[in-house]
């Protein structure tokens, strides 16, 4: 009760002081104006106009000062609303507000971390799918050296990108585990401070984030399983292709040796036939010489 009465009393005292200042200023300026005008040779009408102008200026100046002073008084009265015994300034309420702000900050960190984890997992899935397509296409172009080499270069480049994304993914997994601990701690602090709603909301947000991360990680695990299967098929197909190539090379080598042996045998037989014909020709000539003699 004492505070409102004191405010009204201060307001009336301030208003009375403003009016007293206005009257005193008007009197002082009126005396000075009369002293100045008495020394000038002016008509009565001109002197009256000057007096009115001076009094108007004094009134406006006093009103402006009163307005500014009243605004200052209103600001001071507004500040008086925050009393030391205000319930909002109690330590319990301050703890609840601080715990709520902590939960909000942790929720922001959690949301950004989940977004980063989801983005990197999707990028990893896309790259692994590209690698699977390249491996399957490589199996279709076996035997074509130029195309096989080009696909091999693309596979090496894609594997390099996958390794970089996998490293970032592991870093974000570690970050998410730390954020999980932070969210648990914030929820516990909020509950202990009496902010039950903030604690419950923090627990729900953490559970939703964990479910979302598990979902994208399960997609990555599925695509990794498909990659392992594609790699197993590729290894098997490449080994079979290498065996067939080695078999073809051995067969070609054997055929080459057989051809060389055949050529050598033919050459030997032809040489033998040539020597036999030459010997037969020599014997025939010797017989003809004997018969002539």
PDB file of C-alpha atoms in Angstrom:
ATOM      1  CA  UNK A   1       0.000   0.000   0.000  1.00  0.00           C
ATOM      2  CA  UNK A   2       2.807   2.462   0.813  1.00  0.00           C
ATOM      3  CA  UNK A   3       4.438   2.159  -2.613  1.00  0.00           C
ATOM      4  CA  UNK A   4       1.411   3.432  -4.702  1.00  0.00           C
ATOM      5  CA  UNK A   5       0.788   6.342  -2.294  1.00  0.00           C
ATOM      6  CA  UNK A   6       4.464   7.287  -2.471  1.00  0.00           C
ATOM      7  CA  UNK A   7       4.350   7.215  -6.271  1.00  0.00           C
ATOM      8  CA  UNK A   8       1.282   9.498  -6.425  1.00  0.00           C
ATOM      9  CA  UNK A   9       2.845  11.926  -3.967  1.00  0.00           C
ATOM     10  CA  UNK A  10       6.085  12.078  -5.978  1.00  0.00           C
ATOM     11  CA  UNK A  11       4.054  12.689  -9.141  1.00  0.00           C
ATOM     12  CA  UNK A  12       2.171  15.635  -7.625  1.00  0.00           C
ATOM     13  CA  UNK A  13       5.373  17.127  -6.222  1.00  0.00           C
ATOM     14  CA  UNK A  14       7.038  16.830  -9.630  1.00  0.00           C
ATOM     15  CA  UNK A  15       4.067  18.533 -11.378  1.00  0.00           C
ATOM     16  CA  UNK A  16       4.007  21.370  -8.839  1.00  0.00           C
ATOM     17  CA  UNK A  17       7.745  21.897  -9.293  1.00  0.00           C
ATOM     18  CA  UNK A  18       7.349  22.108 -13.093  1.00  0.00           C
ATOM     19  CA  UNK A  19       4.592  24.743 -12.822  1.00  0.00           C
ATOM     20  CA  UNK A  20       6.619  26.741 -10.318  1.00  0.00           C
ATOM     21  CA  UNK A  21       9.579  26.715 -12.697  1.00  0.00           C
ATOM     22  CA  UNK A  22       7.310  27.865 -15.513  1.00  0.00           C
ATOM     23  CA  UNK A  23       5.957  30.805 -13.472  1.00  0.00           C
ATOM     24  CA  UNK A  24       9.409  31.849 -12.301  1.00  0.00           C
ATOM     25  CA  UNK A  25      10.817  31.747 -15.837  1.00  0.00           C
ATOM     26  CA  UNK A  26       7.897  33.753 -17.184  1.00  0.00           C
ATOM     27  CA  UNK A  27       8.395  36.386 -14.519  1.00  0.00           C
ATOM     28  CA  UNK A  28      12.140  36.640 -15.119  1.00  0.00           C
ATOM     29  CA  UNK A  29      11.781  36.867 -18.894  1.00  0.00           C
ATOM     30  CA  UNK A  30       8.931  39.401 -18.540  1.00  0.00           C
ATOM     31  CA  UNK A  31      11.080  41.659 -16.381  1.00  0.00           C
ATOM     32  CA  UNK A  32      14.050  41.391 -18.722  1.00  0.00           C
ATOM     33  CA  UNK A  33      11.900  41.981 -21.801  1.00  0.00           C
ATOM     34  CA  UNK A  34      10.376  45.098 -20.220  1.00  0.00           C
ATOM     35  CA  UNK A  35      13.850  46.392 -19.391  1.00  0.00           C
ATOM     36  CA  UNK A  36      15.058  45.851 -22.939  1.00  0.00           C
ATOM     37  CA  UNK A  37      11.914  47.254 -24.588  1.00  0.00           C
ATOM     38  CA  UNK A  38      11.958  50.377 -22.423  1.00  0.00           C
ATOM     39  CA  UNK A  39      15.346  51.249 -23.883  1.00  0.00           C
ATOM     40  CA  UNK A  40      14.129  50.849 -27.501  1.00  0.00           C
ATOM     41  CA  UNK A  41      12.079  53.272 -29.471  1.00  0.00           C
ATOM     42  CA  UNK A  42       9.223  50.988 -30.480  1.00  0.00           C
ATOM     43  CA  UNK A  43       5.515  51.349 -30.730  1.00  0.00           C
ATOM     44  CA  UNK A  44       3.165  49.819 -28.183  1.00  0.00           C
ATOM     45  CA  UNK A  45       1.915  47.218 -30.691  1.00  0.00           C
ATOM     46  CA  UNK A  46       5.436  46.080 -31.493  1.00  0.00           C
ATOM     47  CA  UNK A  47       6.286  45.830 -27.800  1.00  0.00           C
ATOM     48  CA  UNK A  48       3.153  43.714 -27.225  1.00  0.00           C
ATOM     49  CA  UNK A  49       4.060  41.352 -30.074  1.00  0.00           C
ATOM     50  CA  UNK A  50       7.580  40.915 -28.681  1.00  0.00           C
ATOM     51  CA  UNK A  51       6.222  40.188 -25.196  1.00  0.00           C
ATOM     52  CA  UNK A  52       3.799  37.553 -26.577  1.00  0.00           C
ATOM     53  CA  UNK A  53       6.590  35.930 -28.583  1.00  0.00           C
ATOM     54  CA  UNK A  54       8.896  35.761 -25.540  1.00  0.00           C
ATOM     55  CA  UNK A  55       6.193  34.332 -23.290  1.00  0.00           C
ATOM     56  CA  UNK A  56       5.284  31.691 -25.932  1.00  0.00           C
ATOM     57  CA  UNK A  57       8.911  30.639 -26.267  1.00  0.00           C
ATOM     58  CA  UNK A  58       9.215  30.349 -22.486  1.00  0.00           C
ATOM     59  CA  UNK A  59       6.051  28.252 -22.325  1.00  0.00           C
ATOM     60  CA  UNK A  60       7.193  25.857 -25.067  1.00  0.00           C
ATOM     61  CA  UNK A  61      10.616  25.435 -23.458  1.00  0.00           C
ATOM     62  CA  UNK A  62       9.046  24.701 -20.103  1.00  0.00           C
ATOM     63  CA  UNK A  63       6.593  22.202 -21.604  1.00  0.00           C
ATOM     64  CA  UNK A  64       9.434  20.317 -23.351  1.00  0.00           C
ATOM     65  CA  UNK A  65      11.399  20.122 -20.118  1.00  0.00           C
ATOM     66  CA  UNK A  66       8.277  18.950 -18.309  1.00  0.00           C
ATOM     67  CA  UNK A  67       7.650  16.259 -20.922  1.00  0.00           C
ATOM     68  CA  UNK A  68      11.213  14.965 -20.713  1.00  0.00           C
ATOM     69  CA  UNK A  69      11.098  15.029 -16.939  1.00  0.00           C
ATOM     70  CA  UNK A  70       7.766  13.165 -16.909  1.00  0.00           C
ATOM     71  CA  UNK A  71       9.173  10.538 -19.262  1.00  0.00           C
ATOM     72  CA  UNK A  72      12.156  10.138 -16.938  1.00  0.00           C
ATOM     73  CA  UNK A  73       9.767   9.830 -14.047  1.00  0.00           C
ATOM     74  CA  UNK A  74       7.747   7.180 -15.884  1.00  0.00           C
ATOM     75  CA  UNK A  75      10.953   5.252 -16.627  1.00  0.00           C
ATOM     76  CA  UNK A  76      11.883   5.493 -12.983  1.00  0.00           C
ATOM     77  CA  UNK A  77       8.431   4.278 -11.951  1.00  0.00           C
ATOM     78  CA  UNK A  78       8.763   1.386 -14.439  1.00  0.00           C
ATOM     79  CA  UNK A  79      12.068   0.403 -12.886  1.00  0.00           C
ATOM     80  CA  UNK A  80      10.396   0.372  -9.492  1.00  0.00           C
ATOM     81  CA  UNK A  81       8.273  -2.570 -10.734  1.00  0.00           C
ATOM     82  CA  UNK A  82      11.334  -4.865 -10.427  1.00  0.00           C
ATOM     83  CA  UNK A  83      11.515  -5.227  -6.710  1.00  0.00           C
ATOM     84  CA  UNK A  84      14.119  -7.321  -4.880  1.00  0.00           C
ATOM     85  CA  UNK A  85      11.399  -9.663  -3.635  1.00  0.00           C
ATOM     86  CA  UNK A  86      10.038 -10.351  -7.131  1.00  0.00           C
ATOM     87  CA  UNK A  87       9.258 -14.112  -7.462  1.00  0.00           C
ATOM     88  CA  UNK A  88      10.927 -14.133 -10.884  1.00  0.00           C
ATOM     89  CA  UNK A  89      14.254 -13.309  -9.268  1.00  0.00           C
ATOM     90  CA  UNK A  90      14.280 -16.244  -6.887  1.00  0.00           C
ATOM     91  CA  UNK A  91      17.109 -18.752  -7.262  1.00  0.00           C
ATOM     92  CA  UNK A  92      14.720 -21.613  -7.995  1.00  0.00           C
ATOM     93  CA  UNK A  93      13.096 -19.766 -10.887  1.00  0.00           C
ATOM     94  CA  UNK A  94      16.489 -18.685 -12.210  1.00  0.00           C
ATOM     95  CA  UNK A  95      17.662 -22.297 -12.145  1.00  0.00           C
ATOM     96  CA  UNK A  96      14.575 -23.429 -14.036  1.00  0.00           C
ATOM     97  CA  UNK A  97      15.071 -20.750 -16.685  1.00  0.00           C
ATOM     98  CA  UNK A  98      18.769 -21.574 -17.042  1.00  0.00           C
ATOM     99  CA  UNK A  99      17.984 -25.286 -17.326  1.00  0.00           C
ATOM    100  CA  UNK A 100      15.398 -24.540 -20.034  1.00  0.00           C
ATOM    101  CA  UNK A 101      17.910 -22.467 -21.975  1.00  0.00           C
ATOM    102  CA  UNK A 102      20.448 -25.283 -21.637  1.00  0.00           C
ATOM    103  CA  UNK A 103      17.944 -27.778 -23.028  1.00  0.00           C
ATOM    104  CA  UNK A 104      17.183 -25.472 -25.961  1.00  0.00           C
ATOM    105  CA  UNK A 105      20.882 -25.082 -26.774  1.00  0.00           C
ATOM    106  CA  UNK A 106      21.464 -28.830 -26.514  1.00  0.00           C
ATOM    107  CA  UNK A 107      18.483 -29.470 -28.769  1.00  0.00           C
ATOM    108  CA  UNK A 108      19.955 -27.142 -31.380  1.00  0.00           C
ATOM    109  CA  UNK A 109      23.293 -28.978 -31.244  1.00  0.00           C
ATOM    110  CA  UNK A 110      21.491 -32.318 -31.444  1.00  0.00           C
ATOM    111  CA  UNK A 111      19.431 -31.260 -34.464  1.00  0.00           C
ATOM    112  CA  UNK A 112      22.477 -30.003 -36.371  1.00  0.00           C
ATOM    113  CA  UNK A 113      24.433 -33.168 -35.558  1.00  0.00           C
ATOM    114  CA  UNK A 114      21.595 -35.418 -36.725  1.00  0.00           C
ATOM    115  CA  UNK A 115      21.335 -33.425 -39.947  1.00  0.00           C
ATOM    116  CA  UNK A 116      25.077 -33.800 -40.585  1.00  0.00           C
ATOM    117  CA  UNK A 117      24.985 -37.549 -39.830  1.00  0.00           C
ATOM    118  CA  UNK A 118      21.973 -38.073 -42.102  1.00  0.00           C
ATOM    119  CA  UNK A 119      23.594 -36.130 -44.935  1.00  0.00           C
ATOM    120  CA  UNK A 120      26.914 -38.004 -44.760  1.00  0.00           C
ATOM    121  CA  UNK A 121      25.156 -41.389 -44.555  1.00  0.00           C
ATOM    122  CA  UNK A 122      23.109 -40.595 -47.669  1.00  0.00           C
ATOM    123  CA  UNK A 123      26.251 -39.503 -49.508  1.00  0.00           C
ATOM    124  CA  UNK A 124      27.953 -42.744 -48.488  1.00  0.00           C
ATOM    125  CA  UNK A 125      24.999 -44.825 -49.732  1.00  0.00           C
ATOM    126  CA  UNK A 126      25.017 -43.035 -53.094  1.00  0.00           C
ATOM    127  CA  UNK A 127      28.756 -43.599 -53.596  1.00  0.00           C
ATOM    128  CA  UNK A 128      28.511 -47.274 -52.666  1.00  0.00           C
ATOM    129  CA  UNK A 129      25.637 -47.736 -55.126  1.00  0.00           C
ATOM    130  CA  UNK A 130      27.777 -46.137 -57.848  1.00  0.00           C
ATOM    131  CA  UNK A 131      30.622 -48.525 -56.998  1.00  0.00           C
ATOM    132  CA  UNK A 132      28.276 -51.521 -57.208  1.00  0.00           C
ATOM    133  CA  UNK A 133      27.107 -50.446 -60.669  1.00  0.00           C
ATOM    134  CA  UNK A 134      30.705 -50.023 -61.838  1.00  0.00           C
ATOM    135  CA  UNK A 135      31.697 -53.469 -60.549  1.00  0.00           C
ATOM    136  CA  UNK A 136      28.744 -55.098 -62.292  1.00  0.00           C
ATOM    137  CA  UNK A 137      29.561 -53.279 -65.527  1.00  0.00           C
ATOM    138  CA  UNK A 138      33.187 -54.345 -65.233  1.00  0.00           C
ATOM    139  CA  UNK A 139      32.076 -57.984 -65.299  1.00  0.00           C
ATOM    140  CA  UNK A 140      30.242 -57.345 -68.554  1.00  0.00           C
ATOM    141  CA  UNK A 141      33.252 -55.859 -70.364  1.00  0.00           C
ATOM    142  CA  UNK A 142      35.777 -58.546 -69.445  1.00  0.00           C
ATOM    143  CA  UNK A 143      37.989 -59.230 -72.422  1.00  0.00           C
ATOM    144  CA  UNK A 144      37.773 -55.669 -73.788  1.00  0.00           C
ATOM    145  CA  UNK A 145      41.062 -54.203 -72.640  1.00  0.00           C
ATOM    146  CA  UNK A 146      40.361 -50.486 -73.251  1.00  0.00           C
ATOM    147  CA  UNK A 147      36.906 -50.447 -71.622  1.00  0.00           C
ATOM    148  CA  UNK A 148      38.089 -52.637 -68.781  1.00  0.00           C
ATOM    149  CA  UNK A 149      40.931 -50.238 -68.039  1.00  0.00           C
ATOM    150  CA  UNK A 150      38.605 -47.211 -68.063  1.00  0.00           C
ATOM    151  CA  UNK A 151      36.160 -48.852 -65.666  1.00  0.00           C
ATOM    152  CA  UNK A 152      39.055 -49.889 -63.443  1.00  0.00           C
ATOM    153  CA  UNK A 153      40.168 -46.245 -63.150  1.00  0.00           C
ATOM    154  CA  UNK A 154      36.629 -45.168 -62.241  1.00  0.00           C
ATOM    155  CA  UNK A 155      36.430 -47.884 -59.593  1.00  0.00           C
ATOM    156  CA  UNK A 156      39.699 -46.733 -58.013  1.00  0.00           C
ATOM    157  CA  UNK A 157      38.519 -43.113 -57.950  1.00  0.00           C
ATOM    158  CA  UNK A 158      35.152 -44.076 -56.431  1.00  0.00           C
ATOM    159  CA  UNK A 159      36.842 -46.141 -53.737  1.00  0.00           C
ATOM    160  CA  UNK A 160      39.000 -43.141 -52.849  1.00  0.00           C
ATOM    161  CA  UNK A 161      35.917 -40.937 -52.429  1.00  0.00           C
ATOM    162  CA  UNK A 162      34.233 -43.627 -50.330  1.00  0.00           C
ATOM    163  CA  UNK A 163      37.229 -43.769 -47.998  1.00  0.00           C
ATOM    164  CA  UNK A 164      37.107 -39.996 -47.448  1.00  0.00           C
ATOM    165  CA  UNK A 165      33.362 -40.068 -46.759  1.00  0.00           C
ATOM    166  CA  UNK A 166      33.805 -43.029 -44.426  1.00  0.00           C
ATOM    167  CA  UNK A 167      36.365 -41.068 -42.391  1.00  0.00           C
ATOM    168  CA  UNK A 168      33.981 -38.114 -42.041  1.00  0.00           C
ATOM    169  CA  UNK A 169      31.219 -40.534 -41.124  1.00  0.00           C
ATOM    170  CA  UNK A 170      33.276 -42.015 -38.301  1.00  0.00           C
ATOM    171  CA  UNK A 171      34.066 -38.523 -36.996  1.00  0.00           C
ATOM    172  CA  UNK A 172      30.368 -37.629 -36.958  1.00  0.00           C
ATOM    173  CA  UNK A 173      29.534 -40.868 -35.173  1.00  0.00           C
ATOM    174  CA  UNK A 174      31.929 -39.916 -32.392  1.00  0.00           C
ATOM    175  CA  UNK A 175      30.380 -36.442 -32.277  1.00  0.00           C
ATOM    176  CA  UNK A 176      26.869 -37.893 -32.052  1.00  0.00           C
ATOM    177  CA  UNK A 177      27.865 -40.131 -29.149  1.00  0.00           C
ATOM    178  CA  UNK A 178      29.177 -37.047 -27.316  1.00  0.00           C
ATOM    179  CA  UNK A 179      25.972 -35.136 -28.082  1.00  0.00           C
ATOM    180  CA  UNK A 180      23.959 -38.052 -26.706  1.00  0.00           C
ATOM    181  CA  UNK A 181      25.796 -37.735 -23.402  1.00  0.00           C
ATOM    182  CA  UNK A 182      25.244 -33.967 -23.445  1.00  0.00           C
ATOM    183  CA  UNK A 183      21.505 -34.390 -24.042  1.00  0.00           C
ATOM    184  CA  UNK A 184      21.230 -36.941 -21.231  1.00  0.00           C
ATOM    185  CA  UNK A 185      23.047 -34.614 -18.855  1.00  0.00           C
ATOM    186  CA  UNK A 186      20.871 -31.623 -19.860  1.00  0.00           C
ATOM    187  CA  UNK A 187      17.689 -33.632 -19.314  1.00  0.00           C
ATOM    188  CA  UNK A 188      18.886 -34.755 -15.871  1.00  0.00           C
ATOM    189  CA  UNK A 189      19.842 -31.201 -14.869  1.00  0.00           C
ATOM    190  CA  UNK A 190      16.489 -29.833 -16.063  1.00  0.00           C
ATOM    191  CA  UNK A 191      14.620 -32.475 -14.087  1.00  0.00           C
ATOM    192  CA  UNK A 192      16.673 -31.781 -10.971  1.00  0.00           C
ATOM    193  CA  UNK A 193      16.059 -28.014 -11.341  1.00  0.00           C
ATOM    194  CA  UNK A 194      12.313 -28.536 -11.512  1.00  0.00           C
ATOM    195  CA  UNK A 195      11.891 -27.993 -15.258  1.00  0.00           C
ATOM    196  CA  UNK A 196      10.027 -31.248 -15.844  1.00  0.00           C
ATOM    197  CA  UNK A 197       8.600 -30.210 -19.230  1.00  0.00           C
ATOM    198  CA  UNK A 198      12.037 -29.246 -20.546  1.00  0.00           C
ATOM    199  CA  UNK A 199      13.465 -32.545 -19.297  1.00  0.00           C
ATOM    200  CA  UNK A 200      10.707 -34.563 -20.975  1.00  0.00           C
ATOM    201  CA  UNK A 201      11.045 -32.669 -24.258  1.00  0.00           C
ATOM    202  CA  UNK A 202      14.818 -33.213 -24.214  1.00  0.00           C
ATOM    203  CA  UNK A 203      14.332 -36.955 -23.731  1.00  0.00           C
ATOM    204  CA  UNK A 204      11.823 -37.133 -26.597  1.00  0.00           C
ATOM    205  CA  UNK A 205      14.117 -35.216 -28.941  1.00  0.00           C
ATOM    206  CA  UNK A 206      17.037 -37.455 -28.059  1.00  0.00           C
ATOM    207  CA  UNK A 207      14.959 -40.583 -28.698  1.00  0.00           C
ATOM    208  CA  UNK A 208      13.790 -39.260 -32.088  1.00  0.00           C
ATOM    209  CA  UNK A 209      17.370 -38.389 -33.033  1.00  0.00           C
ATOM    210  CA  UNK A 210      18.597 -41.845 -32.077  1.00  0.00           C
ATOM    211  CA  UNK A 211      15.890 -43.516 -34.158  1.00  0.00           C
ATOM    212  CA  UNK A 212      16.718 -41.356 -37.190  1.00  0.00           C
ATOM    213  CA  UNK A 213      20.435 -42.115 -36.911  1.00  0.00           C
ATOM    214  CA  UNK A 214      19.729 -45.847 -36.570  1.00  0.00           C
ATOM    215  CA  UNK A 215      17.562 -45.737 -39.685  1.00  0.00           C
ATOM    216  CA  UNK A 216      20.204 -44.129 -41.905  1.00  0.00           C
ATOM    217  CA  UNK A 217      22.922 -46.350 -40.464  1.00  0.00           C
ATOM    218  CA  UNK A 218      20.855 -49.445 -41.244  1.00  0.00           C
ATOM    219  CA  UNK A 219      20.571 -48.253 -44.860  1.00  0.00           C
ATOM    220  CA  UNK A 220      24.357 -47.918 -44.983  1.00  0.00           C
ATOM    221  CA  UNK A 221      24.782 -51.426 -43.591  1.00  0.00           C
ATOM    222  CA  UNK A 222      22.409 -52.844 -46.212  1.00  0.00           C
ATOM    223  CA  UNK A 223      24.264 -51.199 -49.082  1.00  0.00           C
ATOM    224  CA  UNK A 224      27.578 -52.381 -47.623  1.00  0.00           C
ATOM    225  CA  UNK A 225      26.230 -55.957 -47.646  1.00  0.00           C
ATOM    226  CA  UNK A 226      25.295 -55.548 -51.303  1.00  0.00           C
ATOM    227  CA  UNK A 227      28.787 -54.224 -52.020  1.00  0.00           C
ATOM    228  CA  UNK A 228      30.383 -57.266 -50.377  1.00  0.00           C
ATOM    229  CA  UNK A 229      28.226 -59.576 -52.482  1.00  0.00           C
ATOM    230  CA  UNK A 230      29.130 -57.683 -55.660  1.00  0.00           C
ATOM    231  CA  UNK A 231      32.823 -57.834 -54.761  1.00  0.00           C
ATOM    232  CA  UNK A 232      32.581 -61.600 -54.155  1.00  0.00           C
ATOM    233  CA  UNK A 233      30.954 -62.089 -57.562  1.00  0.00           C
ATOM    234  CA  UNK A 234      33.597 -59.877 -59.135  1.00  0.00           C
ATOM    235  CA  UNK A 235      36.466 -61.826 -57.555  1.00  0.00           C
ATOM    236  CA  UNK A 236      34.963 -65.117 -58.697  1.00  0.00           C
ATOM    237  CA  UNK A 237      34.338 -63.874 -62.232  1.00  0.00           C
ATOM    238  CA  UNK A 238      37.811 -62.335 -62.483  1.00  0.00           C
ATOM    239  CA  UNK A 239      39.446 -65.552 -61.262  1.00  0.00           C
ATOM    240  CA  UNK A 240      37.502 -67.592 -63.795  1.00  0.00           C
ATOM    241  CA  UNK A 241      38.394 -65.147 -66.532  1.00  0.00           C
ATOM    242  CA  UNK A 242      42.064 -65.322 -65.534  1.00  0.00           C
ATOM    243  CA  UNK A 243      41.972 -69.126 -65.544  1.00  0.00           C
ATOM    244  CA  UNK A 244      40.398 -69.135 -68.988  1.00  0.00           C
ATOM    245  CA  UNK A 245      42.988 -66.677 -70.202  1.00  0.00           C
ATOM    246  CA  UNK A 246      45.832 -68.766 -68.806  1.00  0.00           C
ATOM    247  CA  UNK A 247      44.326 -71.892 -70.352  1.00  0.00           C
ATOM    248  CA  UNK A 248      44.008 -70.145 -73.695  1.00  0.00           C
ATOM    249  CA  UNK A 249      47.624 -68.979 -73.455  1.00  0.00           C
ATOM    250  CA  UNK A 250      48.828 -72.497 -72.630  1.00  0.00           C
ATOM    251  CA  UNK A 251      46.805 -73.925 -75.503  1.00  0.00           C
ATOM    252  CA  UNK A 252      48.185 -71.314 -77.857  1.00  0.00           C
ATOM    253  CA  UNK A 253      51.702 -72.088 -76.629  1.00  0.00           C
ATOM    254  CA  UNK A 254      51.159 -75.792 -77.135  1.00  0.00           C
ATOM    255  CA  UNK A 255      49.768 -75.203 -80.630  1.00  0.00           C
ATOM    256  CA  UNK A 256      52.752 -73.010 -81.414  1.00  0.00           C
ATOM    257  CA  UNK A 257      55.145 -75.719 -80.238  1.00  0.00           C
ATOM    258  CA  UNK A 258      53.222 -78.320 -82.238  1.00  0.00           C
ATOM    259  CA  UNK A 259      53.367 -76.122 -85.298  1.00  0.00           C
ATOM    260  CA  UNK A 260      57.082 -75.595 -84.850  1.00  0.00           C
ATOM    261  CA  UNK A 261      57.644 -79.304 -84.400  1.00  0.00           C
ATOM    262  CA  UNK A 262      55.573 -80.036 -87.508  1.00  0.00           C
ATOM    263  CA  UNK A 263      57.552 -77.498 -89.468  1.00  0.00           C
ATOM    264  CA  UNK A 264      60.780 -78.985 -88.205  1.00  0.00           C
ATOM    265  CA  UNK A 265      59.631 -82.507 -89.109  1.00  0.00           C
ATOM    266  CA  UNK A 266      58.518 -81.373 -92.548  1.00  0.00           C
ATOM    267  CA  UNK A 267      61.826 -79.631 -93.062  1.00  0.00           C
ATOM    268  CA  UNK A 268      63.720 -82.744 -91.974  1.00  0.00           C
ATOM    269  CA  UNK A 269      61.715 -84.989 -94.252  1.00  0.00           C
ATOM    270  CA  UNK A 270      62.166 -82.603 -97.145  1.00  0.00           C
ATOM    271  CA  UNK A 271      65.900 -82.509 -96.533  1.00  0.00           C
ATOM    272  CA  UNK A 272      65.977 -86.295 -96.404  1.00  0.00           C
ATOM    273  CA  UNK A 273      64.045 -86.574 -99.636  1.00  0.00           C
ATOM    274  CA  UNK A 274      66.345 -84.058-101.275  1.00  0.00           C
ATOM    275  CA  UNK A 275      69.460 -85.941-100.242  1.00  0.00           C
ATOM    276  CA  UNK A 276      67.947 -89.227-101.432  1.00  0.00           C
ATOM    277  CA  UNK A 277      67.047 -87.772-104.800  1.00  0.00           C
ATOM    278  CA  UNK A 278      70.508 -86.316-105.190  1.00  0.00           C
ATOM    279  CA  UNK A 279      72.053 -89.686-104.295  1.00  0.00           C
ATOM    280  CA  UNK A 280      69.763 -91.450-106.750  1.00  0.00           C
ATOM    281  CA  UNK A 281      70.676 -88.954-109.435  1.00  0.00           C
ATOM    282  CA  UNK A 282      74.373 -89.518-108.744  1.00  0.00           C
ATOM    283  CA  UNK A 283      74.026 -93.276-108.971  1.00  0.00           C
ATOM    284  CA  UNK A 284      72.147 -92.976-112.267  1.00  0.00           C
ATOM    285  CA  UNK A 285      74.900 -90.812-113.743  1.00  0.00           C
ATOM    286  CA  UNK A 286      77.554 -93.306-112.594  1.00  0.00           C
ATOM    287  CA  UNK A 287      75.686 -96.196-114.210  1.00  0.00           C
ATOM    288  CA  UNK A 288      75.383 -94.274-117.474  1.00  0.00           C
ATOM    289  CA  UNK A 289      79.110 -93.562-117.452  1.00  0.00           C
ATOM    290  CA  UNK A 290      79.889 -97.246-116.931  1.00  0.00           C
ATOM    291  CA  UNK A 291      77.595 -98.302-119.705  1.00  0.00           C
ATOM    292  CA  UNK A 292      79.203 -95.877-122.162  1.00  0.00           C
ATOM    293  CA  UNK A 293      82.627 -97.232-121.331  1.00  0.00           C
TER     294      UNK A 293
END
